[in-house]
Coordinates of C-alpha atoms in Angstrom, one line a residue:
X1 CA -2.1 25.8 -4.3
X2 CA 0.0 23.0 -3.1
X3 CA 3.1 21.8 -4.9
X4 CA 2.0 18.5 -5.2
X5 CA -1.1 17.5 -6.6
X6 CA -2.7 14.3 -6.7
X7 CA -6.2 13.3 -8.1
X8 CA -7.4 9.7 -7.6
X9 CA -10.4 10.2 -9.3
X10 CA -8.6 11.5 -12.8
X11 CA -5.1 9.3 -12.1
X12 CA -3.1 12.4 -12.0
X13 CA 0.0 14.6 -10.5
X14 CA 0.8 18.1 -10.8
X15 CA 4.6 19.0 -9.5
X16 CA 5.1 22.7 -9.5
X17 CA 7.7 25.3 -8.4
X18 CA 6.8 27.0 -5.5
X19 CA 8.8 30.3 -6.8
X20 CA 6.6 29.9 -10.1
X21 CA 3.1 28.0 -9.2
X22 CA 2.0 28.6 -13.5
X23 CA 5.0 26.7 -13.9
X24 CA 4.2 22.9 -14.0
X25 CA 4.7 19.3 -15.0
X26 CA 1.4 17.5 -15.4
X27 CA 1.3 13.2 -15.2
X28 CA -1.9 12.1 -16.2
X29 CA -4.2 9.3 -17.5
X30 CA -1.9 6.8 -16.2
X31 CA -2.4 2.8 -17.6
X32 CA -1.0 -0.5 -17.1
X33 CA -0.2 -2.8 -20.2
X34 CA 1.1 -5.6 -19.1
X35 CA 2.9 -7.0 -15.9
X36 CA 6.2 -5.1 -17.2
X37 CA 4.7 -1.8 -18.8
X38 CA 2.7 1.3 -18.0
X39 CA 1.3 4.2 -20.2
X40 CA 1.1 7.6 -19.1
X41 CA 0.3 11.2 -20.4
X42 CA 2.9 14.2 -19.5
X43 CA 2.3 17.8 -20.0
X44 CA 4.9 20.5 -19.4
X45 CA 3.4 23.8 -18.7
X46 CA 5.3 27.2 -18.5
X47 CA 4.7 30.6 -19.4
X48 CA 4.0 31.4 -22.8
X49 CA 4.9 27.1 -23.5
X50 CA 2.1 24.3 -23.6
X51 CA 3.9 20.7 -24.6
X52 CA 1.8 17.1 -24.1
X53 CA 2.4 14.0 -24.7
X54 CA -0.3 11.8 -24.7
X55 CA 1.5 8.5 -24.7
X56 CA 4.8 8.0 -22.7
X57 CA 5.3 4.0 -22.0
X58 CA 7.8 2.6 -19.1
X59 CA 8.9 -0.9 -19.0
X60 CA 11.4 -2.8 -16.7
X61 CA 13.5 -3.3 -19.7
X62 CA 14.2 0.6 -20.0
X63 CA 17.9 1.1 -19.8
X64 CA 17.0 4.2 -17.8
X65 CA 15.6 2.4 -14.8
X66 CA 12.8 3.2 -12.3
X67 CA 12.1 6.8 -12.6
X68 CA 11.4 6.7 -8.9
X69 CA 14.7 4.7 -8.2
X70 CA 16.3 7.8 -9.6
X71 CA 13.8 10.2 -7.2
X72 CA 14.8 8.5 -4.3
X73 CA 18.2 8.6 -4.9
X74 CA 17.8 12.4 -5.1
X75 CA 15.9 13.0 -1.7
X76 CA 18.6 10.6 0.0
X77 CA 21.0 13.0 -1.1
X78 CA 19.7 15.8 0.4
X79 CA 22.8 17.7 1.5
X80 CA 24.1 17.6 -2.2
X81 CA 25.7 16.3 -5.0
X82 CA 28.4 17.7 -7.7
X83 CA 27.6 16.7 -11.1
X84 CA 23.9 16.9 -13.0
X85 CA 21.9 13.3 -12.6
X86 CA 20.2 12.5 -15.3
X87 CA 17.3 9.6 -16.0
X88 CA 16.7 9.2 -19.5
X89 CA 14.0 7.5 -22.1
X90 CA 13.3 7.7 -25.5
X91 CA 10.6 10.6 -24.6
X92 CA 10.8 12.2 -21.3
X93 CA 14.2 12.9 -19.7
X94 CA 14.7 14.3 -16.1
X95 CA 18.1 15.9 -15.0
X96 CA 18.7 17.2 -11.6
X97 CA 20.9 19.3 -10.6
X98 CA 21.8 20.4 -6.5
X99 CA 22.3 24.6 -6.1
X100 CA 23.5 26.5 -3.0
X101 CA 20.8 27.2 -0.6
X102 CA 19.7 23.4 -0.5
X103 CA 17.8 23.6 -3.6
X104 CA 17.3 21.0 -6.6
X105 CA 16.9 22.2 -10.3
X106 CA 14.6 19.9 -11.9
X107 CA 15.0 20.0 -16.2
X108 CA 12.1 17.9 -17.0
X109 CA 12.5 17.6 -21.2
X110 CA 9.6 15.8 -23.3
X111 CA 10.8 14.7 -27.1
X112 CA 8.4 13.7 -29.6
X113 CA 10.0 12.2 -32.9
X114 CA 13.5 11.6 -33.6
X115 CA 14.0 11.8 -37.5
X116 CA 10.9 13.3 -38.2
X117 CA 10.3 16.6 -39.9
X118 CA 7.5 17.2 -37.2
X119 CA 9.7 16.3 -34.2
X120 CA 10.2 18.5 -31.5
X121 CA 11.7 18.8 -27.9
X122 CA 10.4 21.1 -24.8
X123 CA 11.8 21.5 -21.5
X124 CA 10.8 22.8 -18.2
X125 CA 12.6 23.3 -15.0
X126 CA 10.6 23.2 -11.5
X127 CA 12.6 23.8 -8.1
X128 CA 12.5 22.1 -5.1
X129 CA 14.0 22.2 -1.6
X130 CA 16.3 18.8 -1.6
X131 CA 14.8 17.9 1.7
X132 CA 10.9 17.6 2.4
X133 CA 10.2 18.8 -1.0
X134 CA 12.0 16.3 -2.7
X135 CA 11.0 13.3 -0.6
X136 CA 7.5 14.4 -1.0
X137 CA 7.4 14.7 -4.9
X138 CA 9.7 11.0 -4.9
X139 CA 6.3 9.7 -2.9
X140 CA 4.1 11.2 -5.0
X141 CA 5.6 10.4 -8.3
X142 CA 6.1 6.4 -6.6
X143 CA 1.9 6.7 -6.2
X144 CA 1.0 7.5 -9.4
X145 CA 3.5 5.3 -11.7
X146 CA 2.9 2.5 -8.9
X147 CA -0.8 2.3 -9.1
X148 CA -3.6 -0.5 -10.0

């Protein structure tokens, strides 16, 4: 079971923790909508913890900028950082934060609703090494929300 899954037949990436393989964040059924905007599925899987959302949309006019802007940053920085980065939308959230040993604590956190009696927030944390690891998953995640 690899870390990094990609499927080019189903338009779809798996990034899991290689301490905790069940644990996993799922991009899938990725879509373009115009020049400016895709649409993409996400799924956060962890023991016991099942969240999806079916419709997460990215445009250039996000205020969060290009998620894998953000990646990038992350794997340049491989010997480390201080403070949590954080790269944040109106429905999935990703804040990364550097730990001894040369590893990188990934808080990915999906949010449906806002106001809404019915809305509801999960989060999930995958590990990587802030090397390989993390330049690998930036490549990966630039493939699938870079496509068609």
């Amino acid at each position: 079971m690899s870390l990094f899954e990609v499927s080019a037949e189903s338009s779809e990436l798996v990034v899991r923790s290689p301490t905790s393989p069940t644990t996993y964040v799922r991009f899938f059924d990725w879509s373009r909508v115009d020049d400016h905007e895709i649409v993409f599925g996400v799924e956060c899987v962890a023991d016991g913890m099942h969240a999806r959302l079916d419709s997460v949309s990215l445009s250039v006019w996000d205020r969060a900028g290009d998620l894998t802007e953000f990646l990038d940053g992350l794997a340049k920085d491989f010997r480390g950082w201080k403070e949590d980065r954080s790269w944040v939308t109106s429905r999935l959230a990703l804040t990364a934060a550097f730990h001894s040993g040369g590893h990188v604590q990934l808080s990915w956190l999906l949010r449906r609703g806002t106001f809404a009696e019915d809305a509801w927030e999960c989060s999930v944390t995958t590990t990587l090494e802030a090397g390989e690891q993390m330049s690998k998953m930036a490549s990966d995640v630039r493939s699938f929300l870079h496509q068609g």
